[in-house]
Amino acid sequence: MKFAGLLLTCALAFAGHIAWAGANDTVFIRNADVYPVTAAPMKGVSVLIQDGKIAEIGAKLTPPKGVRIVDAKGLRVYPGFIDSATNLGLAEISAVRETVDTGELGEFMPQLFALHSVNPESEHFGVVRVNGVTSAITLPGQGGGGGGRGGGRGQFISGKAALIHTNGWTWEDMSISADAAIQLNFPSLGGRGGRGGEIPPEVAQMLGMETGGGANARRTYEEGIAKINQFFDDARHYKAAKDAHTPGLKTDLKLEAMIPVLERKVPVAVSAATVDTMKDAIKFADKQGIRIVIMGPRELGDVGPELKKRDIPVVLGRVLALPEHEDDSYDSAMALANQFYKAGVKFSFGTFNNEFVRNLPFEAAAAAGFGLPQEEALKAITINPAQIWSKANELGSVEKGKVADLIVTNGDPLEIQTKIERLYIKGQEVPLTNKQTRLFEKYSARQ
Amino acid sequence: MRTKIVAALAAALLALPLCAETIVIRNATIMTVTHGTVKGSIVVKDGKIADIGEKVMEPAGASIIDAGGQYVIPGIIDCHSHIAVDGGVNEGSVSVSSMVDIKDVINPEDISIYRALAGGVTSANILHGSANSIGGQTLVLKMRWGKSAEQMIFEGATPGIKFALGENPKRAGNPAGGRGATGTTVQARYPATRMGVEDTIREAFTEAKAYKAEWDAYNAAVARGEHPIPPRKDLKLEPLKEVLEGKRYVHCHSYRADEILMLIRVADEFGFKVRTFQHVLEGYKVAKEIAAHGAGGSTFSDWWDYKVEAADAIPYNAYLMMKNGVISSLNSDDAELMRHLNTEAAKTMKYGGATETEALAMVTLNPARQLGIDKRVGSIDVGKDADLVIYDKYPLSDYAKVQKVLIDGAVYFDRDKEVSAQAAKMAEKEKLVEKLKQQQQAQGGRGGRGGRGQ
Amino acid sequence: MIAIRNARIVTVSGPVLAKGTVVVRNGLIEAVGENVAVPADATVVEGDGLTVYPGLIDALSTVGIPGAAPAATAGRGGRGGAATPATPAVNPLAAAAPAARSMGPEDRPQTTSWVIAADEIQPTDRRIETVRAGGITTAVTFPTRGIFGGQGSIIDLGAEEKAGAMVVESPVGQYIALGRGGFGGGMGGGFPGALMGVIAYVRQVYLDADHYKLVKEAYAKNPRGMERPQYDRALEGVIDSKRILLPANRLVEIDRMIHFAAELRQPTILYGMHEAYRPEAAELLKKAGLPVLVSLHWPTPPAGPDVHLDEESMRQLETYDQAPAAAAALQKAGVKFAFYSDGVDAPRDLQRAVKRALDAGLTREQALRALTLTPAEIYGVADRLGSIEKGKIGNLVVTKGDIFENSTRVEVVIVDGKKYTPASDSSGGRGMTAEAPGGEQ
């Protein structure tokens, strides 16, 4: 206990010299066990971070002159973790509407930039960094509830999801992808009331969805899909008119925002919990010729081959979740990831809730406990999301040339007892202090 | 025929529990909590732990559970749960709802009980919700899946009562916009501020004191041989009288340091003890005072910032309270979270640096002490109830999962049996669905007049 | 005076008479037997090819109180016992309900325990005719609104001018309903808002009733110098009740109510019984020695193109499948049970509902008894109703064919000695006309 305090004090002392004092994105990590994720672990090697990138990894490296050296003997280096579904920076206290900026009004709002509303000072960032999360997708859909469900209800397209680092001076500084995906809330044929139908409540909330059910469920569902198709067709017409330089064409921000989607440059993050909804979503994607990522599936059923054939990846929701129905196997949510893995579908994990982002690695571990190979669990929060969000050239593994988003740990970071000793974002060491560690310090000192 | 299959399946699943058998759990790593880790075996007899050791005398005819490479911990005790309750967990209509009793509405067929079992929970403190400054009466259950409501009650456990401070009781009676949960307009219910919450409690105990005086006077008169008419028995004041007499535990949902201190002072003034502060997310700020009063603290491992009063919650809470001499436990308050309290406990090793034993105690011995049941459960000691959980891997790791759970020496959960029975269960269900669909068609779709039975 | 001659007579209390005669005079059964003489001035009904049964008794009904919803059954099966309480319809009793929001048990929320069905009967209630056409001659009618609905009365379903003429016995018990989430919606609504609140309230009422009696007795003995007990009509309504009715559908509820009944120390009848097909339920009831009323409104799975039955729980599906077997299960376990319509008023629907119980293992004799002598026994009027015996009230059903058969027509219904004929309508269930007044007795 005293030791922890001592370590904390040292870390704090160190912190005084780092990050806040000005950018220093060059450092030499010496003699660590590196876990690249995309290759076999390398014992006793060094990593040179230079100008924010991983410059060299090797056994017999010499540090350049004047570079700060971090002795990492007995420690490990992993890529930082990536959470594929959060509201980080957009929501502070879920019960207080004024602190929640997800879920704008309007049915189709693809022009909204989640990135530009990210509050870099949100307390959540410091909290999630402690467990190794270096970047995350932050979603514009409704999350957190707020006092009464404000905007976002009945909304189809919520805006542009952003991929951000969990540290930075401004959102610009934190931005990895301003337009990582367009978030689409696919209509759902809700199950029989009760627990919000098929979508788990926190996913539904975060994605701003109307939980289905009710007498006209089928009709509402089909009308919804028709509306979405109509909107995409409108976007296509707009693009065609623009390409043809049609004179007098008025700029339509919403339809402008759809152009990268139609060009397959930006995927659509589609919420779909059940097999039936996933199938309809796939049909829709085929019809519109767009790329999609399925968000929050709760079952696999027989849709695996369809997903695999089209290389459609999924973001799985919380592993530690209750089964959908009373008679489902008690571990159906924990065993789901392994099912997707066996079906050859690429998947990553998302926590769909700010408050659980810090537990991302432990959710991955839980999936490993219920069958998923351990390496796959690690991939699902590193290289897989990097690939899914088209940033595999920059993130997701410890490889030369990639951005230096790294964690230095004293063991397997998916184990709870493992301590993240150091964390680097874009090569800069970020102190692992936050509001909670400060309160701990303060009250530890109370006599 | 179908009924026979279902009965057989049910029997197979409920063959757990094997009643009062002698069992030897062999070759395990036994984390006792009270006297370290023992690599060896446990002998279970007549529902109790009969022997623990590297080498034990295995009684003839004992069933053997080979736990080679596996770990055993005491059954997990969740100090804050709302599962297994029928018809609503809150009597939020009135400021003081102490007249209601969770015991009246226990639903032993709630699947949450089974799921908790599958997560290693063997006992749980079932509480009224947090809509009232003074809420309803509470009790402790063992997760004896398959038994009746009465058979699930933890015999001899002191009954409790739920208090709630802070935002929830304020909000329950006064929702934003004056609209209630069902969208109907709501008449304001006192209290609307923390000041009012304190006042509500003071009022109630002032009344309770007078009520107690009435009954004491009556009992004294009867003892003298007189025959007065007894006072009216008031179900609202009875449990409060019991609190004053130390016969009923107070479990108080609380967040902010100021309200925690407030209740300690009110309790001191009226002469009763708070048994546990629940959630107590700012407990670390007033750990000294909580310890001095003698209350326990039962909190979340790391949940925070979901409402304003949780803004200063820190995952070091349990650790700091423990360091200050407060008996601390970790609870779930959630049917899902209760399935992995083992890893919630592990988080105290990360946040603060608790030892393995201190961490494990957070969900075993500590809640047992808080609930006054530590003579019977909470550790693996000879003489205690054989409430045991077998994990396939190190229990304080997310990679581990529960293999078996014993309560009172009977196996109530067996993962292998559960997994192998699932397919047959689903096939059974499909057949029944087909049958019902056919019946519907035969009746020309006449069905559907009521009976939606949700 | 009416005589039914040469018919097959199912007396229920004795062996079936293959060919016999029943004579009804002054509203009572004067004679029944194989060799009964037909009085000269009797209106004769030729009974060749016809069967005579005792008039059916609906053991829990709201017929006679117009506008009242069917008796609320707590939770239409399934996990969580989820069901909406009976929608309080426009009801003359509504005026009695307090408008202010209840702040606790002292306000006696949702309570009209003092209301007696006999005082509320309106002979013009159209349902009287409807159910009579199906052979129901007697209804045990209760006011059913709220928690303490009020006191029931046994009424014969004849076309009378005065309600009083219909009443056979009153009061016969207190109707209690528990809702699922209470009445008033909990947060924001009045007390009680949760099931445990309702139970606590009922418990308090009976504690208060005991105390009330004590105080009243003491005051009556010697009022001088003693503060008088405050009159409480809610308590007056429950004191000295012959019996109470408590709802129980799921096994969990049956267990719960058995315990509750023992605690309240009131003679109790449980009504509902959706999960009574489960052997544990029948066993518990047998041990407790409580009579039960089985609802004929069997829980039915919803239909429709988007209905996913497999999303319902196994327990719920089993209930859909097995609920009608409750009767046979109770019979086998030796539990005393009667049927009640629970809103199944149309004769065809009622007959279909009973048929399902027969298909699930109940014999015709047992089914008939559950609609005749058993309910009479449960309510303590077996000396007057429930079988065809000399001296009993002249309530009879005459059918062409077995009463529980699909094809059967109800030819004639006799209530208190008055003859009624169903309107000529092949469905056999739309309504009945009374014979021209005067002279049937």
Short mmCIF file of N, CA, C and O in Angstrom, two decimals, chain C residues 14-84:
data_model
loop_
_atom_site.label_atom_id
_atom_site.label_comp_id
_atom_site.label_asym_id
_atom_site.label_seq_id
_atom_site.Cartn_x
_atom_site.Cartn_y
_atom_site.Cartn_z
N GLY C 14 -76.43 -37.25 -7.07
CA GLY C 14 -76.69 -38.70 -7.06
C GLY C 14 -76.45 -39.26 -8.44
O GLY C 14 -75.88 -38.60 -9.31
N PRO C 15 -76.87 -40.53 -8.63
CA PRO C 15 -76.64 -41.14 -9.95
C PRO C 15 -77.49 -40.47 -11.03
O PRO C 15 -78.52 -39.84 -10.75
N VAL C 16 -77.03 -40.63 -12.26
CA VAL C 16 -77.77 -40.07 -13.40
C VAL C 16 -79.05 -40.87 -13.63
O VAL C 16 -79.03 -42.10 -13.58
N LEU C 17 -80.17 -40.15 -13.83
CA LEU C 17 -81.42 -40.83 -14.13
C LEU C 17 -81.56 -40.87 -15.64
O LEU C 17 -81.62 -39.84 -16.30
N ALA C 18 -81.60 -42.11 -16.18
CA ALA C 18 -81.71 -42.22 -17.64
C ALA C 18 -83.00 -41.61 -18.15
O ALA C 18 -83.05 -40.99 -19.21
N LYS C 19 -84.06 -41.82 -17.41
CA LYS C 19 -85.34 -41.25 -17.81
C LYS C 19 -86.07 -40.84 -16.53
O LYS C 19 -86.38 -41.69 -15.69
N GLY C 20 -86.30 -39.56 -16.39
CA GLY C 20 -86.96 -39.12 -15.15
C GLY C 20 -87.72 -37.84 -15.34
O GLY C 20 -87.78 -37.29 -16.45
N THR C 21 -88.26 -37.36 -14.25
CA THR C 21 -89.08 -36.16 -14.30
C THR C 21 -88.70 -35.24 -13.15
O THR C 21 -88.46 -35.71 -12.03
N VAL C 22 -88.68 -33.95 -13.44
CA VAL C 22 -88.43 -32.94 -12.39
C VAL C 22 -89.64 -32.02 -12.34
O VAL C 22 -90.11 -31.57 -13.37
N VAL C 23 -90.08 -31.75 -11.13
CA VAL C 23 -91.20 -30.81 -10.97
C VAL C 23 -90.73 -29.62 -10.16
O VAL C 23 -90.15 -29.77 -9.08
N VAL C 24 -90.99 -28.45 -10.70
CA VAL C 24 -90.59 -27.22 -10.01
C VAL C 24 -91.84 -26.42 -9.67
O VAL C 24 -92.66 -26.13 -10.53
N ARG C 25 -91.98 -26.08 -8.40
CA ARG C 25 -93.13 -25.28 -8.01
C ARG C 25 -92.69 -24.20 -7.04
O ARG C 25 -91.89 -24.46 -6.14
N ASN C 26 -93.27 -23.01 -7.24
CA ASN C 26 -92.93 -21.88 -6.35
C ASN C 26 -91.43 -21.62 -6.28
O ASN C 26 -90.90 -21.27 -5.24
N GLY C 27 -90.80 -21.86 -7.41
CA GLY C 27 -89.38 -21.56 -7.48
C GLY C 27 -88.49 -22.62 -6.87
O GLY C 27 -87.28 -22.46 -6.84
N LEU C 28 -89.07 -23.69 -6.36
CA LEU C 28 -88.26 -24.73 -5.72
C LEU C 28 -88.48 -26.06 -6.42
O LEU C 28 -89.51 -26.29 -7.04
N ILE C 29 -87.53 -26.95 -6.29
CA ILE C 29 -87.69 -28.29 -6.86
C ILE C 29 -88.61 -29.05 -5.91
O ILE C 29 -88.27 -29.29 -4.75
N GLU C 30 -89.76 -29.43 -6.46
CA GLU C 30 -90.71 -30.13 -5.60
C GLU C 30 -90.45 -31.63 -5.59
O GLU C 30 -90.59 -32.28 -4.56
N ALA C 31 -90.06 -32.12 -6.79
CA ALA C 31 -89.81 -33.57 -6.86
C ALA C 31 -88.90 -33.88 -8.02
O ALA C 31 -88.91 -33.18 -9.04
N VAL C 32 -88.10 -34.92 -7.85
CA VAL C 32 -87.27 -35.39 -8.96
C VAL C 32 -87.13 -36.89 -8.82
O VAL C 32 -86.89 -37.40 -7.72
N GLY C 33 -87.31 -37.60 -9.92
CA GLY C 33 -87.18 -39.05 -9.84
C GLY C 33 -87.63 -39.73 -11.11
O GLY C 33 -88.09 -39.09 -12.06
N GLU C 34 -87.50 -41.06 -11.08
CA GLU C 34 -87.90 -41.81 -12.26
C GLU C 34 -89.42 -41.91 -12.39
O GLU C 34 -89.98 -41.94 -13.47
N ASN C 35 -90.08 -41.99 -11.22
CA ASN C 35 -91.54 -42.17 -11.27
C ASN C 35 -92.27 -41.04 -10.59
O ASN C 35 -93.04 -41.26 -9.66
N VAL C 36 -91.97 -39.84 -11.04
CA VAL C 36 -92.63 -38.69 -10.41
C VAL C 36 -93.87 -38.33 -11.18
O VAL C 36 -93.84 -38.22 -12.41
N ALA C 37 -94.94 -38.12 -10.46
CA ALA C 37 -96.20 -37.76 -11.13
C ALA C 37 -96.15 -36.31 -11.57
O ALA C 37 -95.67 -35.44 -10.85
N VAL C 38 -96.66 -36.07 -12.76
CA VAL C 38 -96.71 -34.70 -13.27
C VAL C 38 -98.03 -34.06 -12.87
O VAL C 38 -99.09 -34.53 -13.27
N PRO C 39 -98.02 -32.99 -12.07
CA PRO C 39 -99.28 -32.36 -11.65
C PRO C 39 -100.06 -31.85 -12.86
O PRO C 39 -99.49 -31.43 -13.87
N ALA C 40 -101.35 -31.88 -12.73
CA ALA C 40 -102.22 -31.54 -13.85
C ALA C 40 -102.00 -30.13 -14.36
O ALA C 40 -102.02 -29.87 -15.56
N ASP C 41 -101.79 -29.20 -13.44
CA ASP C 41 -101.71 -27.80 -13.88
C ASP C 41 -100.29 -27.36 -14.24
O ASP C 41 -100.02 -26.17 -14.37
N ALA C 42 -99.40 -28.36 -14.38
CA ALA C 42 -98.02 -27.98 -14.69
C ALA C 42 -97.83 -27.67 -16.15
O ALA C 42 -98.48 -28.28 -17.02
N THR C 43 -96.91 -26.71 -16.45
CA THR C 43 -96.48 -26.53 -17.83
C THR C 43 -95.49 -27.65 -18.07
O THR C 43 -94.52 -27.80 -17.35
N VAL C 44 -95.76 -28.44 -19.09
CA VAL C 44 -94.90 -29.60 -19.29
C VAL C 44 -93.88 -29.34 -20.38
O VAL C 44 -94.21 -28.83 -21.46
N VAL C 45 -92.68 -29.71 -20.08
CA VAL C 45 -91.63 -29.70 -21.11
C VAL C 45 -91.33 -31.16 -21.41
O VAL C 45 -90.94 -31.91 -20.52
N GLU C 46 -91.55 -31.56 -22.65
CA GLU C 46 -91.30 -32.94 -23.03
C GLU C 46 -89.79 -33.14 -23.11
O GLU C 46 -89.10 -32.52 -23.90
N GLY C 47 -89.31 -34.04 -22.28
CA GLY C 47 -87.86 -34.18 -22.18
C GLY C 47 -87.24 -35.29 -22.97
O GLY C 47 -86.07 -35.61 -22.77
N ASP C 48 -88.00 -35.89 -23.91
CA ASP C 48 -87.41 -36.96 -24.72
C ASP C 48 -86.21 -36.45 -25.48
O ASP C 48 -86.30 -35.46 -26.20
N GLY C 49 -85.09 -37.14 -25.34
CA GLY C 49 -83.89 -36.74 -26.06
C GLY C 49 -83.19 -35.54 -25.47
O GLY C 49 -82.21 -35.03 -26.03
N LEU C 50 -83.72 -35.09 -24.31
CA LEU C 50 -83.09 -33.92 -23.68
C LEU C 50 -82.43 -34.33 -22.37
O LEU C 50 -82.75 -35.37 -21.79
N THR C 51 -81.49 -33.49 -21.94
CA THR C 51 -80.82 -33.73 -20.66
C THR C 51 -81.04 -32.53 -19.75
O THR C 51 -81.01 -31.38 -20.20
N VAL C 52 -81.27 -32.82 -18.48
CA VAL C 52 -81.47 -31.75 -17.50
C VAL C 52 -80.28 -31.72 -16.54
O VAL C 52 -79.89 -32.76 -15.99
N TYR C 53 -79.73 -30.56 -16.36
CA TYR C 53 -78.61 -30.36 -15.42
C TYR C 53 -79.02 -29.33 -14.38
O TYR C 53 -79.90 -28.51 -14.63
N PRO C 54 -78.32 -29.31 -13.26
CA PRO C 54 -78.54 -28.19 -12.34
C PRO C 54 -78.06 -26.92 -13.03
O PRO C 54 -77.14 -26.97 -13.87
N GLY C 55 -78.67 -25.80 -12.75
CA GLY C 55 -78.22 -24.55 -13.33
C GLY C 55 -76.76 -24.30 -12.97
O GLY C 55 -76.33 -24.59 -11.84
N LEU C 56 -75.99 -23.81 -13.94
CA LEU C 56 -74.56 -23.62 -13.69
C LEU C 56 -74.33 -22.39 -12.81
O LEU C 56 -75.06 -21.40 -12.87
N ILE C 57 -73.30 -22.49 -12.00
CA ILE C 57 -72.95 -21.41 -11.08
C ILE C 57 -71.60 -20.84 -11.49
O ILE C 57 -70.61 -21.57 -11.58
N ASP C 58 -71.57 -19.55 -11.73
CA ASP C 58 -70.31 -18.88 -12.05
C ASP C 58 -69.71 -18.41 -10.72
O ASP C 58 -70.26 -17.49 -10.08
N ALA C 59 -68.61 -19.02 -10.32
CA ALA C 59 -68.11 -18.82 -8.95
C ALA C 59 -67.47 -17.47 -8.68
O ALA C 59 -67.18 -17.16 -7.53
N LEU C 60 -67.25 -16.67 -9.69
CA LEU C 60 -66.71 -15.32 -9.46
C LEU C 60 -67.07 -14.50 -10.68
O LEU C 60 -66.60 -14.77 -11.78
N SER C 61 -67.95 -13.53 -10.47
CA SER C 61 -68.49 -12.83 -11.62
C SER C 61 -68.71 -11.37 -11.29
O SER C 61 -68.66 -10.96 -10.12
N THR C 62 -68.96 -10.60 -12.36
CA THR C 62 -69.39 -9.22 -12.13
C THR C 62 -70.73 -8.97 -12.80
O THR C 62 -71.21 -7.85 -12.87
N VAL C 63 -71.33 -10.06 -13.27
CA VAL C 63 -72.61 -9.93 -13.96
C VAL C 63 -73.66 -9.40 -12.98
O VAL C 63 -73.77 -9.88 -11.86
N GLY C 64 -74.41 -8.43 -13.41
CA GLY C 64 -75.42 -7.83 -12.55
C GLY C 64 -75.04 -6.42 -12.17
O GLY C 64 -75.89 -5.58 -11.89
N ILE C 65 -73.72 -6.15 -12.13
CA ILE C 65 -73.26 -4.79 -11.88
C ILE C 65 -72.83 -4.24 -13.23
O ILE C 65 -71.76 -4.56 -13.73
N PRO C 66 -73.64 -3.44 -13.88
CA PRO C 66 -73.34 -3.02 -15.24
C PRO C 66 -72.10 -2.12 -15.29
O PRO C 66 -71.85 -1.38 -14.35
N GLY C 67 -71.31 -2.25 -16.37
CA GLY C 67 -70.16 -1.38 -16.54
C GLY C 67 -68.94 -1.84 -15.77
O GLY C 67 -67.84 -1.34 -15.97
N ALA C 68 -69.09 -2.82 -14.90
CA ALA C 68 -67.91 -3.28 -14.17
C ALA C 68 -67.06 -4.14 -15.08
O ALA C 68 -67.58 -4.91 -15.87
N ALA C 69 -65.74 -4.03 -14.93
CA ALA C 69 -64.85 -4.86 -15.73
C ALA C 69 -64.92 -6.28 -15.19
O ALA C 69 -65.31 -6.49 -14.06
N PRO C 70 -64.49 -7.25 -15.99
CA PRO C 70 -64.45 -8.62 -15.47
C PRO C 70 -63.51 -8.68 -14.28
O PRO C 70 -62.59 -7.88 -14.17
N ALA C 71 -63.74 -9.65 -13.42
CA ALA C 71 -62.92 -9.80 -12.22
C ALA C 71 -61.45 -9.81 -12.60
O ALA C 71 -61.03 -10.58 -13.45
N ALA C 72 -60.67 -8.95 -12.00
CA ALA C 72 -59.26 -8.83 -12.36
C ALA C 72 -58.50 -10.05 -11.88
O ALA C 72 -58.56 -10.40 -10.72
N THR C 73 -57.82 -10.69 -12.79
CA THR C 73 -56.97 -11.80 -12.38
C THR C 73 -55.55 -11.30 -12.33
O THR C 73 -55.06 -10.75 -13.30
N ALA C 74 -54.90 -11.49 -11.22
CA ALA C 74 -53.56 -10.93 -11.07
C ALA C 74 -52.60 -11.62 -12.02
O ALA C 74 -52.34 -12.80 -11.89
N GLY C 75 -52.06 -10.90 -12.95
CA GLY C 75 -51.00 -11.44 -13.80
C GLY C 75 -51.45 -12.55 -14.70
O GLY C 75 -51.73 -13.65 -14.26
N ARG C 76 -51.54 -12.29 -15.98
CA ARG C 76 -51.98 -13.35 -16.86
C ARG C 76 -50.82 -14.28 -17.16
O ARG C 76 -50.24 -14.26 -18.21
N GLY C 77 -50.45 -15.05 -16.19
CA GLY C 77 -49.40 -16.04 -16.36
C GLY C 77 -48.05 -15.44 -16.67
O GLY C 77 -47.93 -14.26 -16.86
N GLY C 78 -47.06 -16.24 -16.71
CA GLY C 78 -45.76 -15.79 -17.18
C GLY C 78 -44.88 -15.15 -16.14
O GLY C 78 -45.33 -14.79 -15.07
N ARG C 79 -43.67 -15.01 -16.47
CA ARG C 79 -42.70 -14.49 -15.52
C ARG C 79 -43.00 -13.06 -15.17
O ARG C 79 -43.49 -12.30 -15.96
N GLY C 80 -42.73 -12.74 -13.97
CA GLY C 80 -42.95 -11.38 -13.50
C GLY C 80 -44.40 -11.08 -13.30
O GLY C 80 -44.76 -10.01 -12.84
N GLY C 81 -45.26 -12.01 -13.62
CA GLY C 81 -46.68 -11.78 -13.38
C GLY C 81 -47.16 -10.49 -13.97
O GLY C 81 -47.93 -9.76 -13.39
N ALA C 82 -46.73 -10.18 -15.13
CA ALA C 82 -47.06 -8.86 -15.69
C ALA C 82 -48.46 -8.86 -16.25
O ALA C 82 -48.80 -9.65 -17.09
N ALA C 83 -49.25 -8.00 -15.78
CA ALA C 83 -50.56 -7.79 -16.39
C ALA C 83 -51.06 -6.46 -15.90
O ALA C 83 -50.72 -6.01 -14.83
N THR C 84 -51.85 -5.83 -16.69
CA THR C 84 -52.44 -4.59 -16.20
C THR C 84 -53.63 -4.96 -15.32
O THR C 84 -54.35 -5.90 -15.63
#
